[in-house]
């Protein structure tokens, strides 16, 4: 399973709508795409989510539920312990 940092930039004047939909419908993740943790900036306009999946294509299924309110940047990441192992080899 690979990890990804999802950077969500809420579209202008959509923050309230994002949280309203989240409250009504949850994250709406397809099976196989797993939420790990999230962080928000102080202004609540950007959300950083760590997610895991073995199938990158699941992101397009998930983002279709939100792309009217949010712009997404999805970046593959490695934990620091994985990076250290690669450097030590």
mmCIF file of C-alpha atoms in Angstrom:
data_model
loop_
_atom_site.group_PDB
_atom_site.id
_atom_site.type_symbol
_atom_site.label_atom_id
_atom_site.label_comp_id
_atom_site.label_asym_id
_atom_site.label_seq_id
_atom_site.Cartn_x
_atom_site.Cartn_y
_atom_site.Cartn_z
ATOM 1 C CA UNK A 1 0.000 0.000 0.000
ATOM 2 C CA UNK A 2 1.389 3.418 -0.977
ATOM 3 C CA UNK A 3 0.894 6.686 0.879
ATOM 4 C CA UNK A 4 -0.148 9.992 -0.661
ATOM 5 C CA UNK A 5 -0.365 13.541 0.617
ATOM 6 C CA UNK A 6 -3.565 15.075 -0.703
ATOM 7 C CA UNK A 7 -3.533 18.864 -0.703
ATOM 8 C CA UNK A 8 -7.059 20.223 -0.939
ATOM 9 C CA UNK A 9 -7.481 23.878 -1.851
ATOM 10 C CA UNK A 10 -11.066 24.959 -1.242
ATOM 11 C CA UNK A 11 -12.472 27.046 -4.083
ATOM 12 C CA UNK A 12 -13.419 30.670 -3.337
ATOM 13 C CA UNK A 13 -16.349 30.983 -0.926
ATOM 14 C CA UNK A 14 -16.783 27.181 -0.713
ATOM 15 C CA UNK A 15 -15.412 26.443 2.780
ATOM 16 C CA UNK A 16 -18.849 26.376 4.392
ATOM 17 C CA UNK A 17 -20.237 24.143 1.617
ATOM 18 C CA UNK A 18 -17.313 21.711 2.001
ATOM 19 C CA UNK A 19 -17.961 21.229 5.714
ATOM 20 C CA UNK A 20 -21.723 21.020 5.199
ATOM 21 C CA UNK A 21 -21.313 18.211 2.629
ATOM 22 C CA UNK A 22 -18.735 16.467 4.796
ATOM 23 C CA UNK A 23 -21.198 16.542 7.691
ATOM 24 C CA UNK A 24 -24.022 15.117 5.563
ATOM 25 C CA UNK A 25 -22.152 12.545 3.466
ATOM 26 C CA UNK A 26 -18.786 11.939 5.135
ATOM 27 C CA UNK A 27 -15.625 11.673 3.053
ATOM 28 C CA UNK A 28 -17.281 9.428 0.431
ATOM 29 C CA UNK A 29 -14.141 7.321 -0.030
ATOM 30 C CA UNK A 30 -14.425 4.333 -2.350
ATOM 31 C CA UNK A 31 -13.418 0.927 -0.911
ATOM 32 C CA UNK A 32 -9.646 0.580 -1.077
ATOM 33 C CA UNK A 33 -8.843 4.265 -0.487
ATOM 34 C CA UNK A 34 -7.997 4.834 3.166
ATOM 35 C CA UNK A 35 -7.859 8.074 5.168
ATOM 36 C CA UNK A 36 -4.961 8.172 7.683
ATOM 37 C CA UNK A 37 -4.896 11.703 9.117
ATOM 38 C CA UNK A 38 -5.479 15.347 8.196
ATOM 39 C CA UNK A 39 -4.342 18.853 9.038
ATOM 40 C CA UNK A 40 -5.875 22.215 8.138
ATOM 41 C CA UNK A 41 -4.387 25.665 7.833
ATOM 42 C CA UNK A 42 -5.585 28.307 10.286
ATOM 43 C CA UNK A 43 -7.911 29.901 7.731
ATOM 44 C CA UNK A 44 -9.572 26.510 7.008
ATOM 45 C CA UNK A 45 -9.079 26.949 3.253
ATOM 46 C CA UNK A 46 -6.449 24.260 2.770
ATOM 47 C CA UNK A 47 -6.568 20.698 4.061
ATOM 48 C CA UNK A 48 -3.644 18.260 3.980
ATOM 49 C CA UNK A 49 -4.676 14.608 4.125
ATOM 50 C CA UNK A 50 -2.462 11.561 4.373
ATOM 51 C CA UNK A 51 -4.123 8.684 2.515
ATOM 52 C CA UNK A 52 -3.208 5.132 1.510
ATOM 53 C CA UNK A 53 -4.150 2.940 -1.430
ATOM 54 C CA UNK A 54 -2.802 0.229 -3.688
ATOM 55 C CA UNK A 55 -4.773 1.650 -6.622
ATOM 56 C CA UNK A 56 -4.089 5.284 -7.555
ATOM 57 C CA UNK A 57 -7.153 5.273 -9.863
ATOM 58 C CA UNK A 58 -9.402 5.358 -6.778
ATOM 59 C CA UNK A 59 -8.483 9.002 -6.281
ATOM 60 C CA UNK A 60 -10.404 9.998 -9.420
ATOM 61 C CA UNK A 61 -13.493 8.157 -8.117
ATOM 62 C CA UNK A 62 -13.244 10.034 -4.814
ATOM 63 C CA UNK A 63 -12.406 13.502 -6.168
ATOM 64 C CA UNK A 64 -15.438 13.465 -8.493
ATOM 65 C CA UNK A 65 -17.596 13.876 -5.372
ATOM 66 C CA UNK A 66 -15.752 17.068 -4.442
ATOM 67 C CA UNK A 67 -14.297 18.704 -7.553
ATOM 68 C CA UNK A 68 -17.078 21.310 -7.687
ATOM 69 C CA UNK A 69 -15.830 22.670 -4.323
ATOM 70 C CA UNK A 70 -12.158 21.648 -4.075
ATOM 71 C CA UNK A 71 -9.022 21.605 -6.220
ATOM 72 C CA UNK A 72 -6.759 18.622 -5.531
ATOM 73 C CA UNK A 73 -3.023 18.005 -5.679
ATOM 74 C CA UNK A 74 -2.126 14.361 -4.943
ATOM 75 C CA UNK A 75 1.529 13.638 -4.203
ATOM 76 C CA UNK A 76 3.094 10.213 -3.506
ATOM 77 C CA UNK A 77 5.113 10.326 -0.264
ATOM 78 C CA UNK A 78 7.399 8.119 1.812
ATOM 79 C CA UNK A 79 7.687 8.262 5.592
ATOM 80 C CA UNK A 80 11.011 9.471 6.995
ATOM 81 C CA UNK A 81 11.931 5.956 8.172
ATOM 82 C CA UNK A 82 11.472 4.644 4.601
ATOM 83 C CA UNK A 83 13.625 7.466 3.220
ATOM 84 C CA UNK A 84 16.365 6.779 5.765
ATOM 85 C CA UNK A 85 16.437 3.092 4.797
ATOM 86 C CA UNK A 86 16.868 4.051 1.144
ATOM 87 C CA UNK A 87 19.752 6.421 1.959
ATOM 88 C CA UNK A 88 21.578 3.894 4.147
ATOM 89 C CA UNK A 89 21.656 1.185 1.445
#
